[in-house]
Amino acid sequence: MMDFEVVELGPTDHPEPGEEAPEFTRPLVTDEFWEDRTLSELVGESDGTTVLVFTPMTGSFLAKYIWDELTERNWDERAGRVVGVTASTPYGIKRFLGDNDYPFAFFADPSNRVAESYGIEHELDGMTGISEPRAAFFALDDAGTIEGAWVATNWPHFPDYDELETELGLE
Amino acid sequence: MSETTDPPITFYRLQGCPFCERVTRLLKEYDLEYRSRFVEPMHSERNVVKRVAGVRTVPVVVDDNTGVTMAESANIVDYLESTYGEGDRPDAAAAGAGGDD
C-alpha cells in the first residue's frame, strides 16, 4: 500500500444485482466502423452473460490496464459478450482499438450520460468540464437483469480480478 | 429485454461528407429506416466498405429489401428515387438543391 491517502471517490448509487440494467443507445465502435446500438439488442444477441465494463477514457493507463487484463484472461471467451463503455469519442476509441489487439467493442459516450444513469460518473479534477466513468463492471443475464456488480471506490482502483470473476459469475 | 429487428437498409457513411448527407436527406425524405455505419476518414482503412461493395468510397447503401448494394451518391439517389419515390418523387428543385457532385 502507499504511505499516503489515495483519493476516495465516495459511495455510489449504482444499480444492484436483481435490478434491471438501465437501457441506453450509443454508437458501438469496432475496429471497422461505428453504429448506434442499444444495450437490449446486445443482450438479446448474447449467448449467455453480457458484461458491461466502464472504464476511464481510452488514452488513460487505467483503461489500458483493465483491457489488457481482460484480454489476458480471455473474457471474450468466458462471457457471452463483453462490451466497454467510456467517455471517449468514436475516433479515440478506434485509435485505442488500432493500437491494441482487443477482441472487444466499445460504446462511445462522450457526454458520460450513460455512466450518470448507472450512478458511477466521476468529475476529473484539473480537467474542467470533463466527466468520465469510474471503473465499473456489471454482469447482465439474458433478460438484462444485473447479476453481479463491482464499482471502484478509490482513484485509481482496480478490482481483484479473481474475486471479480466470481462476483460476475464467469467460470 | 425487447427484440428489435434490423432496419433493412445499411448506410456506410463518413462524418461530414456532403455526398453522404445527400443520401441522408433522401432516406429521411422517403421515411426509410436505416442503420448508419460511420467509417474511418482514412480511405485505406475502409476495409468493411471494400468487402461489402468492392470499393473504398462512401456513401454505400446496402438494401436488403431488394438485394442491392450500391456506391456513389448520384447512383444511390437515382436508385432510391426509382425504388421508393413512386408517386412521391421530390420535385426537380428539391432534388437539385441536394446535388453537389
Short mmCIF file of C-alpha atoms in Angstrom, two decimals:
data_model
loop_
_atom_site.label_atom_id
_atom_site.label_comp_id
_atom_site.label_asym_id
_atom_site.label_seq_id
_atom_site.Cartn_x
_atom_site.Cartn_y
_atom_site.Cartn_z
CA MET A 1 0.00 0.00 0.00
CA MET A 2 1.02 3.57 -0.47
CA ASP A 3 2.08 5.57 2.55
CA PHE A 4 -0.39 8.34 1.79
CA GLU A 5 -4.12 8.53 1.29
CA VAL A 6 -5.45 7.69 -2.13
CA VAL A 7 -8.37 9.66 -3.48
CA GLU A 8 -11.65 8.37 -2.14
CA LEU A 9 -14.43 8.57 -4.68
CA GLY A 10 -17.12 8.08 -2.07
CA PRO A 11 -20.25 5.96 -2.20
CA THR A 12 -22.30 5.42 -5.33
CA ASP A 13 -25.94 4.74 -6.06
CA HIS A 14 -25.40 2.20 -8.85
CA PRO A 15 -27.91 -0.50 -9.79
CA GLU A 16 -27.52 -3.63 -7.68
CA PRO A 17 -27.97 -7.32 -8.53
CA GLY A 18 -31.63 -8.09 -9.09
CA GLU A 19 -32.33 -4.72 -10.68
CA GLU A 20 -32.78 -4.13 -14.38
CA ALA A 21 -29.78 -2.57 -16.13
CA PRO A 22 -30.63 0.95 -17.39
CA GLU A 23 -31.22 0.88 -21.15
CA PHE A 24 -29.26 3.15 -23.47
CA THR A 25 -28.38 3.75 -27.12
CA ARG A 26 -24.88 4.82 -28.15
CA PRO A 27 -22.54 4.29 -31.11
CA LEU A 28 -20.83 0.94 -30.71
CA VAL A 29 -17.28 1.17 -32.02
CA THR A 30 -15.49 -1.78 -33.59
CA ASP A 31 -12.19 -1.77 -35.44
CA GLU A 32 -14.07 -1.11 -38.70
CA PHE A 33 -16.98 1.23 -38.06
CA TRP A 34 -19.40 2.57 -35.50
CA GLU A 35 -23.17 2.47 -35.47
CA ASP A 36 -25.93 3.13 -32.97
CA ARG A 37 -26.78 0.06 -30.92
CA THR A 38 -28.98 -0.44 -27.88
CA LEU A 39 -27.92 -2.35 -24.81
CA SER A 40 -31.01 -4.57 -25.11
CA GLU A 41 -30.04 -5.56 -28.66
CA LEU A 42 -26.65 -6.71 -27.47
CA VAL A 43 -28.12 -8.55 -24.51
CA GLY A 44 -30.61 -10.21 -26.87
CA GLU A 45 -27.84 -11.35 -29.22
CA SER A 46 -25.52 -12.50 -26.47
CA ASP A 47 -25.25 -16.20 -25.80
CA GLY A 48 -25.01 -16.06 -22.01
CA THR A 49 -23.88 -13.30 -19.69
CA THR A 50 -23.30 -9.81 -21.06
CA VAL A 51 -20.63 -7.90 -19.12
CA LEU A 52 -20.62 -4.11 -19.27
CA VAL A 53 -17.20 -2.69 -18.46
CA PHE A 54 -16.99 1.03 -17.70
CA THR A 55 -13.50 2.49 -17.80
CA PRO A 56 -11.92 5.93 -17.71
CA MET A 57 -11.19 7.39 -21.14
CA THR A 58 -9.14 5.48 -23.66
CA GLY A 59 -5.72 7.05 -23.60
CA SER A 60 -5.51 6.73 -19.81
CA PHE A 61 -3.33 3.97 -18.36
CA LEU A 62 -6.36 2.87 -16.33
CA ALA A 63 -8.29 1.87 -19.42
CA LYS A 64 -5.29 0.12 -20.92
CA TYR A 65 -4.51 -1.86 -17.75
CA ILE A 66 -8.11 -3.06 -17.46
CA TRP A 67 -8.48 -4.12 -21.09
CA ASP A 68 -5.05 -5.74 -21.18
CA GLU A 69 -6.05 -7.79 -18.15
CA LEU A 70 -9.43 -8.81 -19.58
CA THR A 71 -7.79 -9.80 -22.85
CA GLU A 72 -5.15 -11.79 -20.96
CA ARG A 73 -7.91 -13.55 -19.03
CA ASN A 74 -9.85 -14.40 -22.22
CA TRP A 75 -13.03 -12.71 -21.07
CA ASP A 76 -14.20 -12.66 -24.68
CA GLU A 77 -14.48 -16.46 -24.44
CA ARG A 78 -15.70 -16.64 -20.88
CA ALA A 79 -18.77 -14.41 -21.16
CA GLY A 80 -21.45 -14.29 -23.82
CA ARG A 81 -20.42 -10.74 -24.61
CA VAL A 82 -18.06 -8.22 -23.06
CA VAL A 83 -18.53 -4.62 -24.09
CA GLY A 84 -16.84 -1.43 -22.95
CA VAL A 85 -18.40 1.94 -22.15
CA THR A 86 -16.24 5.03 -21.99
CA ALA A 87 -16.40 8.80 -22.38
CA SER A 88 -14.13 8.83 -25.42
CA THR A 89 -15.24 9.78 -28.91
CA PRO A 90 -15.58 7.09 -31.58
CA TYR A 91 -12.34 8.34 -33.17
CA GLY A 92 -10.46 8.00 -29.89
CA ILE A 93 -11.82 4.51 -29.31
CA LYS A 94 -10.99 3.49 -32.87
CA ARG A 95 -7.39 4.56 -32.30
CA PHE A 96 -7.30 2.65 -28.99
CA LEU A 97 -8.53 -0.48 -30.78
CA GLY A 98 -5.99 0.11 -33.55
CA ASP A 99 -3.13 0.41 -31.05
CA ASN A 100 -4.20 -2.65 -29.07
CA ASP A 101 -5.36 -6.03 -30.25
CA TYR A 102 -8.51 -6.33 -28.15
CA PRO A 103 -11.36 -8.70 -29.08
CA PHE A 104 -13.93 -6.27 -27.66
CA ALA A 105 -16.18 -3.45 -28.86
CA PHE A 106 -16.86 -0.20 -27.03
CA PHE A 107 -19.80 2.13 -26.63
CA ALA A 108 -18.77 5.77 -27.15
CA ASP A 109 -20.39 8.03 -24.54
CA PRO A 110 -18.60 11.40 -24.73
CA SER A 111 -21.38 13.08 -22.72
CA ASN A 112 -20.89 10.47 -19.96
CA ARG A 113 -24.66 10.29 -19.53
CA VAL A 114 -24.68 6.51 -19.60
CA ALA A 115 -22.30 6.48 -16.64
CA GLU A 116 -24.56 9.03 -14.93
CA SER A 117 -27.58 6.78 -15.47
CA TYR A 118 -25.59 4.00 -13.76
CA GLY A 119 -24.64 6.34 -10.92
CA ILE A 120 -20.89 5.99 -11.50
CA GLU A 121 -19.81 9.31 -13.00
CA HIS A 122 -16.58 10.94 -11.85
CA GLU A 123 -15.63 14.61 -12.26
CA LEU A 124 -11.96 14.88 -13.11
CA ASP A 125 -10.03 17.39 -11.02
CA GLY A 126 -7.98 19.69 -13.22
CA MET A 127 -9.90 18.85 -16.41
CA THR A 128 -12.76 21.29 -16.09
CA GLY A 129 -15.89 20.29 -17.93
CA ILE A 130 -14.88 16.64 -18.35
CA SER A 131 -16.63 13.78 -16.61
CA GLU A 132 -15.90 10.11 -17.16
CA PRO A 133 -16.95 6.77 -15.68
CA ARG A 134 -15.40 5.20 -12.65
CA ALA A 135 -14.05 1.75 -13.36
CA ALA A 136 -17.10 -0.50 -13.01
CA PHE A 137 -18.32 -3.93 -14.05
CA PHE A 138 -21.91 -5.16 -14.42
CA ALA A 139 -22.88 -8.70 -15.42
CA LEU A 140 -26.32 -8.95 -17.07
CA ASP A 141 -28.38 -12.07 -17.66
CA ASP A 142 -30.25 -12.66 -20.92
CA ALA A 143 -33.20 -10.57 -19.66
CA GLY A 144 -30.98 -7.59 -18.85
CA THR A 145 -31.14 -8.11 -15.09
CA ILE A 146 -27.98 -7.34 -13.17
CA GLU A 147 -26.40 -10.47 -11.71
CA GLY A 148 -23.17 -9.02 -10.38
CA ALA A 149 -21.62 -5.59 -9.92
CA TRP A 150 -18.31 -4.03 -8.92
CA VAL A 151 -17.64 -0.29 -8.81
CA ALA A 152 -14.37 1.45 -7.96
CA THR A 153 -14.38 3.47 -4.74
CA ASN A 154 -10.86 4.88 -4.97
CA TRP A 155 -8.82 6.66 -7.61
CA PRO A 156 -7.16 4.74 -9.07
CA HIS A 157 -8.78 1.46 -8.08
CA PHE A 158 -8.51 -1.88 -9.84
CA PRO A 159 -10.51 -4.94 -8.84
CA ASP A 160 -9.11 -8.18 -7.54
CA TYR A 161 -9.81 -9.93 -10.82
CA ASP A 162 -10.21 -13.42 -9.34
CA GLU A 163 -12.84 -12.14 -6.92
CA LEU A 164 -14.43 -10.08 -9.68
CA GLU A 165 -14.82 -13.14 -11.90
CA THR A 166 -16.61 -14.91 -9.06
CA GLU A 167 -18.86 -11.89 -8.45
CA LEU A 168 -19.75 -11.69 -12.14
CA GLY A 169 -20.30 -15.42 -12.48
CA LEU A 170 -17.55 -16.00 -15.03
CA GLU A 171 -16.32 -19.57 -14.95
CA MET B 1 -35.48 -7.36 -22.99
CA SER B 2 -37.30 -6.43 -26.17
CA GLU B 3 -36.44 -7.96 -29.51
CA THR B 4 -35.53 -5.49 -32.19
CA THR B 5 -35.46 -6.02 -35.92
CA ASP B 6 -32.63 -4.70 -38.01
CA PRO B 7 -33.53 -1.95 -40.45
CA PRO B 8 -33.33 -3.35 -44.00
CA ILE B 9 -31.05 -0.57 -45.24
CA THR B 10 -27.44 -0.21 -44.09
CA PHE B 11 -25.79 3.08 -44.91
CA TYR B 12 -21.99 3.34 -44.83
CA ARG B 13 -21.05 6.95 -44.39
CA LEU B 14 -18.33 9.37 -43.40
CA GLN B 15 -18.89 12.18 -40.95
CA GLY B 16 -19.09 15.49 -42.78
CA CYS B 17 -19.15 14.00 -46.30
CA PRO B 18 -21.54 16.08 -48.45
CA PHE B 19 -22.24 13.16 -50.79
CA CYS B 20 -23.26 11.09 -47.79
CA GLU B 21 -25.50 13.87 -46.50
CA ARG B 22 -27.19 14.00 -49.86
CA VAL B 23 -28.15 10.34 -49.40
CA THR B 24 -29.18 11.00 -45.78
CA ARG B 25 -31.62 13.66 -46.95
CA LEU B 26 -33.30 11.30 -49.36
CA LEU B 27 -33.50 8.42 -46.86
CA LYS B 28 -35.20 10.78 -44.44
CA GLU B 29 -37.44 12.26 -47.10
CA TYR B 30 -38.72 8.80 -48.02
CA ASP B 31 -39.04 7.90 -44.34
CA LEU B 32 -36.87 4.84 -44.84
CA GLU B 33 -35.49 3.01 -41.83
CA TYR B 34 -31.75 2.60 -42.00
CA ARG B 35 -28.76 1.96 -39.83
CA SER B 36 -25.81 4.31 -40.12
CA ARG B 37 -22.33 2.86 -40.06
CA PHE B 38 -19.69 5.54 -39.76
CA VAL B 39 -16.33 4.58 -41.22
CA GLU B 40 -12.82 5.95 -41.00
CA PRO B 41 -11.72 9.09 -42.83
CA MET B 42 -8.64 7.19 -43.98
CA HIS B 43 -9.51 5.67 -47.34
CA SER B 44 -7.03 2.80 -46.84
CA GLU B 45 -8.73 1.73 -43.61
CA ARG B 46 -12.21 1.29 -45.02
CA ASN B 47 -11.93 -2.47 -45.43
CA VAL B 48 -15.51 -3.08 -44.42
CA VAL B 49 -16.75 -0.93 -47.31
CA LYS B 50 -14.40 -2.68 -49.71
CA ARG B 51 -15.72 -6.01 -48.51
CA VAL B 52 -19.41 -5.23 -48.92
CA ALA B 53 -19.26 -3.03 -52.02
CA GLY B 54 -15.95 -3.70 -53.74
CA VAL B 55 -14.86 -0.06 -53.37
CA ARG B 56 -13.49 2.10 -50.59
CA THR B 57 -15.59 5.15 -51.39
CA VAL B 58 -18.60 6.29 -49.42
CA PRO B 59 -21.53 6.59 -49.41
CA VAL B 60 -22.53 2.96 -49.87
CA VAL B 61 -26.05 1.68 -49.36
CA VAL B 62 -26.92 -1.97 -48.82
CA ASP B 63 -30.65 -2.57 -49.23
CA ASP B 64 -31.89 -5.95 -48.02
CA ASN B 65 -35.35 -5.16 -49.37
CA THR B 66 -34.05 -5.53 -52.91
CA GLY B 67 -30.66 -7.20 -52.51
CA VAL B 68 -28.98 -4.12 -53.97
CA THR B 69 -25.57 -2.86 -52.85
CA MET B 70 -24.65 0.47 -54.37
CA ALA B 71 -21.89 3.06 -54.23
CA GLU B 72 -21.68 6.68 -55.44
CA SER B 73 -24.23 9.23 -54.34
CA ALA B 74 -25.66 10.03 -57.79
CA ASN B 75 -26.32 6.33 -58.41
CA ILE B 76 -27.78 5.88 -54.95
CA VAL B 77 -30.06 8.90 -55.37
CA ASP B 78 -31.32 7.53 -58.70
CA TYR B 79 -31.84 4.14 -57.14
CA LEU B 80 -33.72 5.48 -54.11
CA GLU B 81 -35.90 7.70 -56.27
CA SER B 82 -36.83 4.91 -58.65
CA THR B 83 -37.32 2.33 -55.89
CA TYR B 84 -39.02 4.36 -53.18
CA GLY B 85 -40.03 7.60 -54.85
CA GLU B 86 -43.01 6.42 -56.91
CA GLY B 87 -45.84 8.90 -56.60
CA ASP B 88 -43.84 10.82 -54.06
CA ARG B 89 -40.92 11.90 -56.16
CA PRO B 90 -39.29 15.09 -54.93
CA ASP B 91 -39.67 17.93 -57.38
CA ALA B 92 -36.72 18.93 -59.53
CA ALA B 93 -35.87 21.94 -57.38
CA ALA B 94 -35.62 19.86 -54.21
CA ALA B 95 -33.54 17.20 -55.93
CA GLY B 96 -31.29 19.85 -57.46
CA ALA B 97 -30.71 21.50 -54.10
CA GLY B 98 -29.23 18.25 -52.81
CA GLY B 99 -26.86 17.71 -55.73
CA ASP B 100 -23.29 18.75 -55.24
CA ASP B 101 -21.18 16.39 -57.28
#
